[in-house]
mmCIF file of C-alpha atoms and ligand atoms in Angstrom:
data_model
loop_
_atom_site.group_PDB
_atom_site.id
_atom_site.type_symbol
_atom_site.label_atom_id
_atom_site.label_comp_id
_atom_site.label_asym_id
_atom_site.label_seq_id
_atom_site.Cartn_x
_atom_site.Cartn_y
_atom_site.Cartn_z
ATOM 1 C CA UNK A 12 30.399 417.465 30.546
ATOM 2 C CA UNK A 13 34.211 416.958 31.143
ATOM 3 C CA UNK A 14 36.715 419.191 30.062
ATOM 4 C CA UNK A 15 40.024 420.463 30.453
ATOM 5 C CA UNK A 16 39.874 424.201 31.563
ATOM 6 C CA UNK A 17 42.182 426.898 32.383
ATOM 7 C CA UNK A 18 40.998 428.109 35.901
ATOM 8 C CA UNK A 19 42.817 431.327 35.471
ATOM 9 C CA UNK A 20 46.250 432.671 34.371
ATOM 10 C CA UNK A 21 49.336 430.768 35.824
ATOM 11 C CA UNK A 22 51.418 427.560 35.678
ATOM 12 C CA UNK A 23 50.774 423.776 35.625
ATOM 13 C CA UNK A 24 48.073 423.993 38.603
ATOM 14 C CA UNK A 25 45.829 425.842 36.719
ATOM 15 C CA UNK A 26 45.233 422.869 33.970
ATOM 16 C CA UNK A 27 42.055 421.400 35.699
ATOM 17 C CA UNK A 28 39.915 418.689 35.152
ATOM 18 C CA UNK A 29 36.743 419.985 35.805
ATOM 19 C CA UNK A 30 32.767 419.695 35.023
ATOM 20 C CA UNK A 31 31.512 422.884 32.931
ATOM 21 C CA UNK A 32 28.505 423.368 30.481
ATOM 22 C CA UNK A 33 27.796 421.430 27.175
ATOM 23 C CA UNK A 34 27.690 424.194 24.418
ATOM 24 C CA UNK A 35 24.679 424.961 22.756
ATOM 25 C CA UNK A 36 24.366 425.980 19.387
ATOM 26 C CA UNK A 37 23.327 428.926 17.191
ATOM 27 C CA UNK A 38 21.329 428.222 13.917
ATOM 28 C CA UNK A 39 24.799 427.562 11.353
ATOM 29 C CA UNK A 40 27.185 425.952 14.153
ATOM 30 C CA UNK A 41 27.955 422.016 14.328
ATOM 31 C CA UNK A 42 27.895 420.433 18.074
ATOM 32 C CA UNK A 43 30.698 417.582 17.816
ATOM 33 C CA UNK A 44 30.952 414.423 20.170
ATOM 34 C CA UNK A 45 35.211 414.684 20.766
ATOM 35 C CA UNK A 46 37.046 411.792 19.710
ATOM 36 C CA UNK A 47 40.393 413.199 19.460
ATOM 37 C CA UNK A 48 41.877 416.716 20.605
ATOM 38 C CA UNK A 49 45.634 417.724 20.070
ATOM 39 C CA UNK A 50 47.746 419.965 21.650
ATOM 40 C CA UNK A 51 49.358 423.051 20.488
ATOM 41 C CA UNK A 52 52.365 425.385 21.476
ATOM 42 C CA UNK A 53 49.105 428.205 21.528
ATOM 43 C CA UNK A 54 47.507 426.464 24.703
ATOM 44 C CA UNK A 55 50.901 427.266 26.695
ATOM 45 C CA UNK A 56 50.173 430.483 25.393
ATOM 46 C CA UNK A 57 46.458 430.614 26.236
ATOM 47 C CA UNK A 58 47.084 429.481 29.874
ATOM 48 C CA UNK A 59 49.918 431.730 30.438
ATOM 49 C CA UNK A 60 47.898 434.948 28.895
ATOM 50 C CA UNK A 61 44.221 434.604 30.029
ATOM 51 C CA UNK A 62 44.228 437.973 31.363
ATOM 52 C CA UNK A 63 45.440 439.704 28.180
ATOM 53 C CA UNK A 64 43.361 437.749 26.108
ATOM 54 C CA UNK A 65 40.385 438.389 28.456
ATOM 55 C CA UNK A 66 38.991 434.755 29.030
ATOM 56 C CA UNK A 67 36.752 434.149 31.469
ATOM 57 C CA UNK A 68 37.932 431.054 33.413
ATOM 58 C CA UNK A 69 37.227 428.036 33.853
ATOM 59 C CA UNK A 70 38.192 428.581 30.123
ATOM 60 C CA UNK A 71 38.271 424.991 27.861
ATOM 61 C CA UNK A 72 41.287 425.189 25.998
ATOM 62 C CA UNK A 73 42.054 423.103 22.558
ATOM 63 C CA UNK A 74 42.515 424.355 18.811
ATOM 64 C CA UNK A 75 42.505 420.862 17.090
ATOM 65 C CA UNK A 76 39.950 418.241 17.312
ATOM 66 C CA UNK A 77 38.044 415.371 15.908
ATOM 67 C CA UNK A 78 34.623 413.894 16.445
ATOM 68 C CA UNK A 79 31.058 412.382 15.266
ATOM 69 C CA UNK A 80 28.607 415.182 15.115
ATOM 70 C CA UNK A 81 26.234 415.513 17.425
ATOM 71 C CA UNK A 82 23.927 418.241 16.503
ATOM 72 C CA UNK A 83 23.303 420.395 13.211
ATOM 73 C CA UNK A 84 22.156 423.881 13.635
ATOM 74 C CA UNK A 85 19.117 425.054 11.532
ATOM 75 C CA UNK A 86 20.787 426.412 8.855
ATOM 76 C CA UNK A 87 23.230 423.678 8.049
ATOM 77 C CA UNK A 88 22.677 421.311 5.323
ATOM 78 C CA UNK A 89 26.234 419.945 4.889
ATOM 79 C CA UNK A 90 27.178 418.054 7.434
ATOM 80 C CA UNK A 91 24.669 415.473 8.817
ATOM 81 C CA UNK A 92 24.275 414.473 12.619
ATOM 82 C CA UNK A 93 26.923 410.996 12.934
ATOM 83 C CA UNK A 94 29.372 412.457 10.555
ATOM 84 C CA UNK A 95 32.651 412.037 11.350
ATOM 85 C CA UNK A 96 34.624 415.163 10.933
ATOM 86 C CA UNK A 97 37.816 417.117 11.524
ATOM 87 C CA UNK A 98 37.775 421.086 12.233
ATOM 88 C CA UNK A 99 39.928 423.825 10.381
ATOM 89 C CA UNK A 100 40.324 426.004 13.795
ATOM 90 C CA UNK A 101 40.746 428.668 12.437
ATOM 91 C CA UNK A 102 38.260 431.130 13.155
ATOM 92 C CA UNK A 103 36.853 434.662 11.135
ATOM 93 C CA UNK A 104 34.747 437.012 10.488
ATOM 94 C CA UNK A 105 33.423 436.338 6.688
ATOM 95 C CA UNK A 106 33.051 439.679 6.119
ATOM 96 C CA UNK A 107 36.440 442.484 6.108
ATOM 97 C CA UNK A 108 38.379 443.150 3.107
ATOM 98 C CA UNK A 109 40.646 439.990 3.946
ATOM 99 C CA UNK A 110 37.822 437.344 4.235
ATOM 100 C CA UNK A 111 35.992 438.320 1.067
ATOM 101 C CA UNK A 112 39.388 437.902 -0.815
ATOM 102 C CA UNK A 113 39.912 434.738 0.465
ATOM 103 C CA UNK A 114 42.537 435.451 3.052
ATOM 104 C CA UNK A 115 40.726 434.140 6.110
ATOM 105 C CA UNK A 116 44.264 433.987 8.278
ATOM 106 C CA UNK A 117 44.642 437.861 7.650
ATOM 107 C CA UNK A 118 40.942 438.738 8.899
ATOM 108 C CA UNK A 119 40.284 441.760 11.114
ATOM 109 C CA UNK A 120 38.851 439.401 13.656
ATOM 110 C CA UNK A 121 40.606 436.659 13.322
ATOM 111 C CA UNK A 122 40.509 433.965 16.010
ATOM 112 C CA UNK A 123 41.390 430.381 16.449
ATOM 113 C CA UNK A 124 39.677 427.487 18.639
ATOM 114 C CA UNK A 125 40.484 427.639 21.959
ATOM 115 C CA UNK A 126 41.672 430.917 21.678
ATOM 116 C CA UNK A 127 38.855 433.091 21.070
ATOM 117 C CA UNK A 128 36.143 431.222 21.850
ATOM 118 C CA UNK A 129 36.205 427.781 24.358
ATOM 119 C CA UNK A 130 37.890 425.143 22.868
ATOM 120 C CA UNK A 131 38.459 421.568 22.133
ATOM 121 C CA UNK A 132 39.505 420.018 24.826
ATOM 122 C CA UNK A 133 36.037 418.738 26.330
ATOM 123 C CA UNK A 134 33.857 415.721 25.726
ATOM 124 C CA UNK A 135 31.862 418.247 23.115
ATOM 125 C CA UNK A 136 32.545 421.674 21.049
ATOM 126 C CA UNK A 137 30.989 423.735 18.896
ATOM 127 C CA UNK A 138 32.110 424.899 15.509
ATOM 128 C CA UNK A 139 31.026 427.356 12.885
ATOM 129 C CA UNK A 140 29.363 424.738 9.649
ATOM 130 C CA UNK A 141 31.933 425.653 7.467
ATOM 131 C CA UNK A 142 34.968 424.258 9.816
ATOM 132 C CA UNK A 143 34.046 421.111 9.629
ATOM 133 C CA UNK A 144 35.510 418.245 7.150
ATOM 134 C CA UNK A 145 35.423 414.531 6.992
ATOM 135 C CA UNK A 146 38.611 412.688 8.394
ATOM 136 C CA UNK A 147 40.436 411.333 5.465
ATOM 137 C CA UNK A 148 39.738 407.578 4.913
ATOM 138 C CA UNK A 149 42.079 405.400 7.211
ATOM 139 C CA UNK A 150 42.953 407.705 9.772
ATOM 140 C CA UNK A 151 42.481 407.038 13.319
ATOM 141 C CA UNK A 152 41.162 409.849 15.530
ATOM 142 C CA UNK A 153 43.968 410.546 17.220
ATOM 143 C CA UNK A 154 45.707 411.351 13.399
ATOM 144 C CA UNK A 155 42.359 413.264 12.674
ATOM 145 C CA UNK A 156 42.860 415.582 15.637
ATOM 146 C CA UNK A 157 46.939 416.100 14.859
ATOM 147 C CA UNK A 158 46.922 416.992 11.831
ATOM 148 C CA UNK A 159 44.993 420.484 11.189
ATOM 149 C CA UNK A 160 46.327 423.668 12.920
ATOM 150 C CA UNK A 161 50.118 422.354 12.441
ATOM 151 C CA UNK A 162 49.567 420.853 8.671
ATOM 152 C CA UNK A 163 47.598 423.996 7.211
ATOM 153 C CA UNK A 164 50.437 426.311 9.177
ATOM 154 C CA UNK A 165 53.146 424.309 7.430
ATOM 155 C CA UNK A 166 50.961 424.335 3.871
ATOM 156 C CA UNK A 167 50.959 427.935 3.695
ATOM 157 C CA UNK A 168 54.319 428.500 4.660
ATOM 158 C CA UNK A 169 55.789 426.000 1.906
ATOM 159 C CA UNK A 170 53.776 426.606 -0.968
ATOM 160 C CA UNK A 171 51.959 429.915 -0.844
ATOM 161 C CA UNK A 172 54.568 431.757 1.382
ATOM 162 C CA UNK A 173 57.596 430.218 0.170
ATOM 163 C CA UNK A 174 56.774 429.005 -3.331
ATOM 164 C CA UNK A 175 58.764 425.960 -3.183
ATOM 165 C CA UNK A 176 60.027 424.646 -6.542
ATOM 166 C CA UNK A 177 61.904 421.382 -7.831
ATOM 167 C CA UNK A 178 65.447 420.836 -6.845
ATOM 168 C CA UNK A 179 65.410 423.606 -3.985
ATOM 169 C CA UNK A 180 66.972 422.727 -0.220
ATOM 170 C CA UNK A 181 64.989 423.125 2.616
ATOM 171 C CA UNK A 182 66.128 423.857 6.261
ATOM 172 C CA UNK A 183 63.737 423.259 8.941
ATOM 173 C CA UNK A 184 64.414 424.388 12.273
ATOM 174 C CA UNK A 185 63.737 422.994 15.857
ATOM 175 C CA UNK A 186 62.525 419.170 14.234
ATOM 176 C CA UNK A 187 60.053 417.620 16.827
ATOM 177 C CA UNK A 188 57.151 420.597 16.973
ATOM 178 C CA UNK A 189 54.454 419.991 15.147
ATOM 179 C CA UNK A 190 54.842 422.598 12.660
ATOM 180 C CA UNK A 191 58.575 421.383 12.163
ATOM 181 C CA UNK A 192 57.661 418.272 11.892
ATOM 182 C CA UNK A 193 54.826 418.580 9.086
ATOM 183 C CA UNK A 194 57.225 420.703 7.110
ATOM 184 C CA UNK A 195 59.346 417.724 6.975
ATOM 185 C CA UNK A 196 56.835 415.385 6.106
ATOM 186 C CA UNK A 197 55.060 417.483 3.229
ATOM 187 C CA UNK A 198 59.160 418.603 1.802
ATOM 188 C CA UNK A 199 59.761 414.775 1.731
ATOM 189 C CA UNK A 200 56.145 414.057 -0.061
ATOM 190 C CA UNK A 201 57.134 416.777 -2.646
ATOM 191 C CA UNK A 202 60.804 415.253 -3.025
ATOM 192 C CA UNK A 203 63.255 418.372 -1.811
ATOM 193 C CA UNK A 204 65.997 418.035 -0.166
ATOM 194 C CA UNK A 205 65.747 419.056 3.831
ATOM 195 C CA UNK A 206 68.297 419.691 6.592
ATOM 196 C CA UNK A 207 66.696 420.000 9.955
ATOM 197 C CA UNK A 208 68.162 421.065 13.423
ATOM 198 C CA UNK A 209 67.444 420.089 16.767
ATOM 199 C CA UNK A 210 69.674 419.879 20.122
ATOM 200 C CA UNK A 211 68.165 416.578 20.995
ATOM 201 C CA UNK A 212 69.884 413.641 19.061
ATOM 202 C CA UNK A 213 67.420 411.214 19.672
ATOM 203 C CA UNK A 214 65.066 414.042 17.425
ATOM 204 C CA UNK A 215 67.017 414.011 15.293
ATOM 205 C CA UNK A 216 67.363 410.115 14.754
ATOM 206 C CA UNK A 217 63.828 410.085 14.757
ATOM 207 C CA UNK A 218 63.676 412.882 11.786
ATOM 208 C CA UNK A 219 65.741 410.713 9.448
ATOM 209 C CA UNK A 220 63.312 408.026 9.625
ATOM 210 C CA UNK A 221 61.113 410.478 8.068
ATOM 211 C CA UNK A 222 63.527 411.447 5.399
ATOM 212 C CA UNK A 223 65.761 414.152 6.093
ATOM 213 C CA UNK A 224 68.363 414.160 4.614
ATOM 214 C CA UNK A 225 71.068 415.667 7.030
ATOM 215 C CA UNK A 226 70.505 416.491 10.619
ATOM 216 C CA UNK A 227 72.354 419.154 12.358
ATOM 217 C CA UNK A 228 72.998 419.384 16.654
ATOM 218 C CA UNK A 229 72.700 423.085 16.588
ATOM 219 C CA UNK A 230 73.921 422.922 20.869
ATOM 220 C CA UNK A 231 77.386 421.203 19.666
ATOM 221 C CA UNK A 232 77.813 422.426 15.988
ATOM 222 C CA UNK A 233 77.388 425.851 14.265
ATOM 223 C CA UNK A 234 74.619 424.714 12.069
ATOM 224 C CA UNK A 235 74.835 427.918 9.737
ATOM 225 C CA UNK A 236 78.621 426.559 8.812
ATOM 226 C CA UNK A 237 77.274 422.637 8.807
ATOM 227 C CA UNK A 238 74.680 424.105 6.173
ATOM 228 C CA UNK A 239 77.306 425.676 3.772
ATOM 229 C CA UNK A 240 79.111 422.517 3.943
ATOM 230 C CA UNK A 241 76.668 420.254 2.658
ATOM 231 C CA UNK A 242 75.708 422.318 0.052
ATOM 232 C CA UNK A 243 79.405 423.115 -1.173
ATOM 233 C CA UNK A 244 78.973 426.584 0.429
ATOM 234 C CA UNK A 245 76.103 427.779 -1.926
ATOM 235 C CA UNK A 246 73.624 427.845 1.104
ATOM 236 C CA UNK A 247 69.404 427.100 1.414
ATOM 237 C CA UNK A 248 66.755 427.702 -0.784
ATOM 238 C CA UNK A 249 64.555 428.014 2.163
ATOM 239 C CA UNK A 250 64.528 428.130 6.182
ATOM 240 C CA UNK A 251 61.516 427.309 7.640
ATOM 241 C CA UNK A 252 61.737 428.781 11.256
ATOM 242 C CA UNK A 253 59.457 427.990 14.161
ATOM 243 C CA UNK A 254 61.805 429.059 16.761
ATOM 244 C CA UNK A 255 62.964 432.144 16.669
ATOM 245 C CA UNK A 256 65.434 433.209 19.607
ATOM 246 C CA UNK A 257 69.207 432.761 19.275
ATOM 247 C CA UNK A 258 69.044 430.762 16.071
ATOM 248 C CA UNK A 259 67.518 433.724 13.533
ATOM 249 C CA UNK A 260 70.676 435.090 12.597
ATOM 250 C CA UNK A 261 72.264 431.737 11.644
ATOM 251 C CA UNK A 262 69.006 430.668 10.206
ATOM 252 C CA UNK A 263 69.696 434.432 7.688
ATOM 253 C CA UNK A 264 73.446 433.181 7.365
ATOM 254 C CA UNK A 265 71.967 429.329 6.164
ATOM 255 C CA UNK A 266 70.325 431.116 2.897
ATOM 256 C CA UNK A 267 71.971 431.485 -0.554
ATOM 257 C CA UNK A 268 71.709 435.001 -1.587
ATOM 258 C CA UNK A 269 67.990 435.448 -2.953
ATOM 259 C CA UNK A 270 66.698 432.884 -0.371
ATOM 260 C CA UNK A 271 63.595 432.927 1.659
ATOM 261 C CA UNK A 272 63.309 432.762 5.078
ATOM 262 C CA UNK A 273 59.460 431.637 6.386
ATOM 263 C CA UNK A 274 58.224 432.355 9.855
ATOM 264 C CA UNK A 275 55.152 431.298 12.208
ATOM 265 C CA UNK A 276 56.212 431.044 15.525
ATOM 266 C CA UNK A 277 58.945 432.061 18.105
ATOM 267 C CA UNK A 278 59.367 429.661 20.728
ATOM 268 C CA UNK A 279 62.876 430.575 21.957
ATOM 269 C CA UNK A 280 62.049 433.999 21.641
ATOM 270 C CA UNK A 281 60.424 436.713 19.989
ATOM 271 C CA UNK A 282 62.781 439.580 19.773
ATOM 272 C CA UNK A 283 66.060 437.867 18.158
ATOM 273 C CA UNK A 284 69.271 439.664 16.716
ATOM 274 C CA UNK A 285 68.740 440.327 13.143
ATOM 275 C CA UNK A 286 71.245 441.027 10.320
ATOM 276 C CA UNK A 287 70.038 443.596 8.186
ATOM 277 C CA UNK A 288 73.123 443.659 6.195
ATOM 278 C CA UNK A 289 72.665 440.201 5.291
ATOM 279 C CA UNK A 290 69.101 440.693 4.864
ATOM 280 C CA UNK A 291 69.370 443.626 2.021
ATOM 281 C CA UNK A 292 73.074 442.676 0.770
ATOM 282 C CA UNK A 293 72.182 438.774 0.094
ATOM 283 C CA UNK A 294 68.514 439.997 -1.377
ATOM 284 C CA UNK A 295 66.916 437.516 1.464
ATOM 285 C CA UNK A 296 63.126 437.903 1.551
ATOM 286 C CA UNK A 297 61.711 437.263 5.065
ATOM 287 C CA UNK A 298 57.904 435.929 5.097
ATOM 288 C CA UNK A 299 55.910 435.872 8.252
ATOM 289 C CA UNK A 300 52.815 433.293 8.146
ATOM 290 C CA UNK A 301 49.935 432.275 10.678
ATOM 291 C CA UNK A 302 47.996 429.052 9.813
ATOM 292 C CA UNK A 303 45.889 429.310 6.328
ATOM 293 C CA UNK A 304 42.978 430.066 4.612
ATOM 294 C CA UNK A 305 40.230 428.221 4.004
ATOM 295 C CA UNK A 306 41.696 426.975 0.390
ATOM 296 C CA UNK A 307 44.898 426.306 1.833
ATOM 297 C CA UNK A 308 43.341 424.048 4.165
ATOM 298 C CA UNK A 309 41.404 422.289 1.686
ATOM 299 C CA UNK A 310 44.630 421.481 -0.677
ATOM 300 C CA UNK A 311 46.313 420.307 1.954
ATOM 301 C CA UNK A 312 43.788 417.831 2.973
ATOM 302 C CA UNK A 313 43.471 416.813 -0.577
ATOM 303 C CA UNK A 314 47.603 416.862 -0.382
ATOM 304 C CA UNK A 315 47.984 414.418 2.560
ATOM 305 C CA UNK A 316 44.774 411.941 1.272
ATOM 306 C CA UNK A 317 46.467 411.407 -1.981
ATOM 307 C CA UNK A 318 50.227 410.739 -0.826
ATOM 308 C CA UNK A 319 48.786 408.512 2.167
ATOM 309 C CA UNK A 320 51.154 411.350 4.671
ATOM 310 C CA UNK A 321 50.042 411.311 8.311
ATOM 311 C CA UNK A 322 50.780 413.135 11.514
ATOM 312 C CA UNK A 323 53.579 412.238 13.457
ATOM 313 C CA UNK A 324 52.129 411.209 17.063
ATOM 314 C CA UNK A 325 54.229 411.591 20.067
ATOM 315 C CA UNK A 326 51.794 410.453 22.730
ATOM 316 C CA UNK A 327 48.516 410.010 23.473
ATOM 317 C CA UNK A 328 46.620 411.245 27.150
ATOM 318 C CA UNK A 329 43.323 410.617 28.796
ATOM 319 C CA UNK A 330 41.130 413.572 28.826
ATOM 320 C CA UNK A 331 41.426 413.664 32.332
ATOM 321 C CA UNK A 332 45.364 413.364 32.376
ATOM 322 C CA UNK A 333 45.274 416.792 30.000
ATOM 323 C CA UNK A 334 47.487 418.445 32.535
ATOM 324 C CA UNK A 335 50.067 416.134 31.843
ATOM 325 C CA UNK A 336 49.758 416.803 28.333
ATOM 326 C CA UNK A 337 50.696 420.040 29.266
ATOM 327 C CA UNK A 338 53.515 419.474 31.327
ATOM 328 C CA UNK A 339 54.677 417.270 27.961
ATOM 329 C CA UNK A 340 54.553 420.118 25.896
ATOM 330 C CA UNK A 341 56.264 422.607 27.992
ATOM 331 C CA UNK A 342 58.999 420.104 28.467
ATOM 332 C CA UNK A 343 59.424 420.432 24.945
ATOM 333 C CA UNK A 344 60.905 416.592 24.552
ATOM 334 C CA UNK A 345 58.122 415.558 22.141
ATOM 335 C CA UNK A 346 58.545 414.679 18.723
ATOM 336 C CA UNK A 347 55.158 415.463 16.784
ATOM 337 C CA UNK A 348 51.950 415.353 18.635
ATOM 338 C CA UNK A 349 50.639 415.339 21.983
ATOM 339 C CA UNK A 350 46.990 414.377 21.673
ATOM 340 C CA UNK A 351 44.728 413.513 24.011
ATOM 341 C CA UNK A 352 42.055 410.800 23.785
ATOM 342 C CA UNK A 353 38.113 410.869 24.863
ATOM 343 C CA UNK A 354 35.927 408.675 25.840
ATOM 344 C CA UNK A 355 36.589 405.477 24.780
ATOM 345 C CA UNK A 356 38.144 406.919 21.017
ATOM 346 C CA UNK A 357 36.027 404.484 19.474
HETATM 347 ZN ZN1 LIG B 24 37.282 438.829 8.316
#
């Protein structure tokens, strides 16, 4: 089969379009015919860390995808060969102290799609039974594929991390990622108030069409002090960061004293300046957060079904243009999704 593969650690050249092996499957795994697969910030990752992570190239990257099943293992009686079906990529072990509370994102030997096993990104995959759910009614497959690592991530971070509540102000940082971009979309469906920062004004044009309710150029104005003014100096409930870098010690000086500050990611860097004054003086509580559990992921499917939200996509890629894809992504111009299409996406 086709698939784009990682032919060892390195830059843009190592994105290949290549021929490698159909999975097979063990007794309680799901083979799925791909549809739909979308990227994430963690394939950058994945191709730039092979070696640490110990993959064996040609390694098929790819955390989110969508599909018709293909083939049932012996030992599945949920999902039917033809379904069609959306994965939670999140990957564990069902067994350590996390996983039998529930916690799935917290397990021992935790692993995601693409990551820790070959990935999406290939005319088929294989996932664990219990990953698999049906796309909600009226998506395409190109929404199917977008919308689980970055949706779940944002989930968890909003309303088990977080706790949002009625008539709280939200400030989401770096709008255009997927993540970002979600949290928008699910603050909006709840009906909070959100500020979101970006450098690029077209993003940010393209984030009040979604709702928000102020944007902020955080490369021409000091977005902490843009913050305090539109909230007559009181400050955020919340900051939602996905960015990390320069930013983290504005994003503390955003928060009225008690706030929360939410993190899952730390693509301008992760080793910022911190404030600890700030932190213990103000009473800030700083949450870190990685995807969801397996409950999480299920609400917010349920969530996005019943207020008819959808994934924001940016653009959409032949299987066999998946290197361009890439280079999309580590451009970082895109505002929500990069997906890429295979087969026909019938
Ligand atoms: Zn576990």
């Amino acid at each position: 089969m086709k698939a784009i593969a990682i032919a060892g650690q390195g830059g843009m050249e190592k994105v290949q379009y290549v021929e490698v092996e159909r999975p097979t499957i063990g007794p309680r795994e799901v083979l799925i015919e791909t549809r739909a697969a979308a990227l994430n910030h963690l394939d950058l990752f994945v191709r730039n860390n092979l070696d640490s992570l110990k993959l064996t190239p040609p390694h098929v990257a790819g955390a989110d995808g969508a599909g018709v099943v293909a083939e049932v293992g012996g030992e599945v009686s949920q999902v039917k060969v033809g379904d069609r079906v959306l994965i939670n990529p999140a990957l564990n072990c069902g067994v350590c102290e996390f996983c039998q509370a529930g916690e799935q994102s917290l397990c021992a030997r935790f692993g995601i799609m693409g990551e820790s096993r070959p990935g999406t990104f290939a005319e088929y995959f294989k996932v664990p039974h219990d990953n698999v759910h049906p796309v909600p009614e009226g998506f395409s497959w190109e929404e199917a594929a977008a919308l689980p690592l970055v949706f779940v991530t944002a989930w968890r971070m909003l309303i088990s991390k977080a706790a949002i509540k009625p008539g709280e102000d939200i400030l989401i940082l770096g709008i255009g990622g997927g993540v970002a971009t979600a949290v928008l979309q699910i603050v909006k469906a709840i009906g909070l108030r959100a500020f979101v920062t970006s450098s690029s004004d077209d993003k940010l044009q393209q984030a009040k069409k979604l709702g928000a309710d102020a944007v902020i150029n955080y490369k021409t104005q000091d977005f902490a002090r843009e913050i305090r003014s539109l909230t007559n100096r009181r400050g955020v409930d919340v900051v939602v960061d996905s960015v990390g870098g320069d930013s983290y010690s504005q994003s503390l000086a955003s928060l009225v004293k008690g706030g929360r500050l939410v993190t899952c990611g730390a693509t301008a860097g992760p080793r910022p300046q911190t404030d600890l004054q700030r932190i213990f003086w103000n009473q800030l509580s700083v949450f870190g957060s990685t995807m969801g559990n397996r409950r999480e992921f299920a609400e917010m499917l349920s969530f996005v079904r019943k207020r008819g939200v959808k994934p924001v996509i940016d653009q959409v890629f032949p299987l066999a243009d998946g290197a361009n894809a890439f280079a999309r992504m580590e451009e970082g111009k895109q505002f929500g999704k990069i997906v890429l299409r295979v087969g026909d996406g019938a």
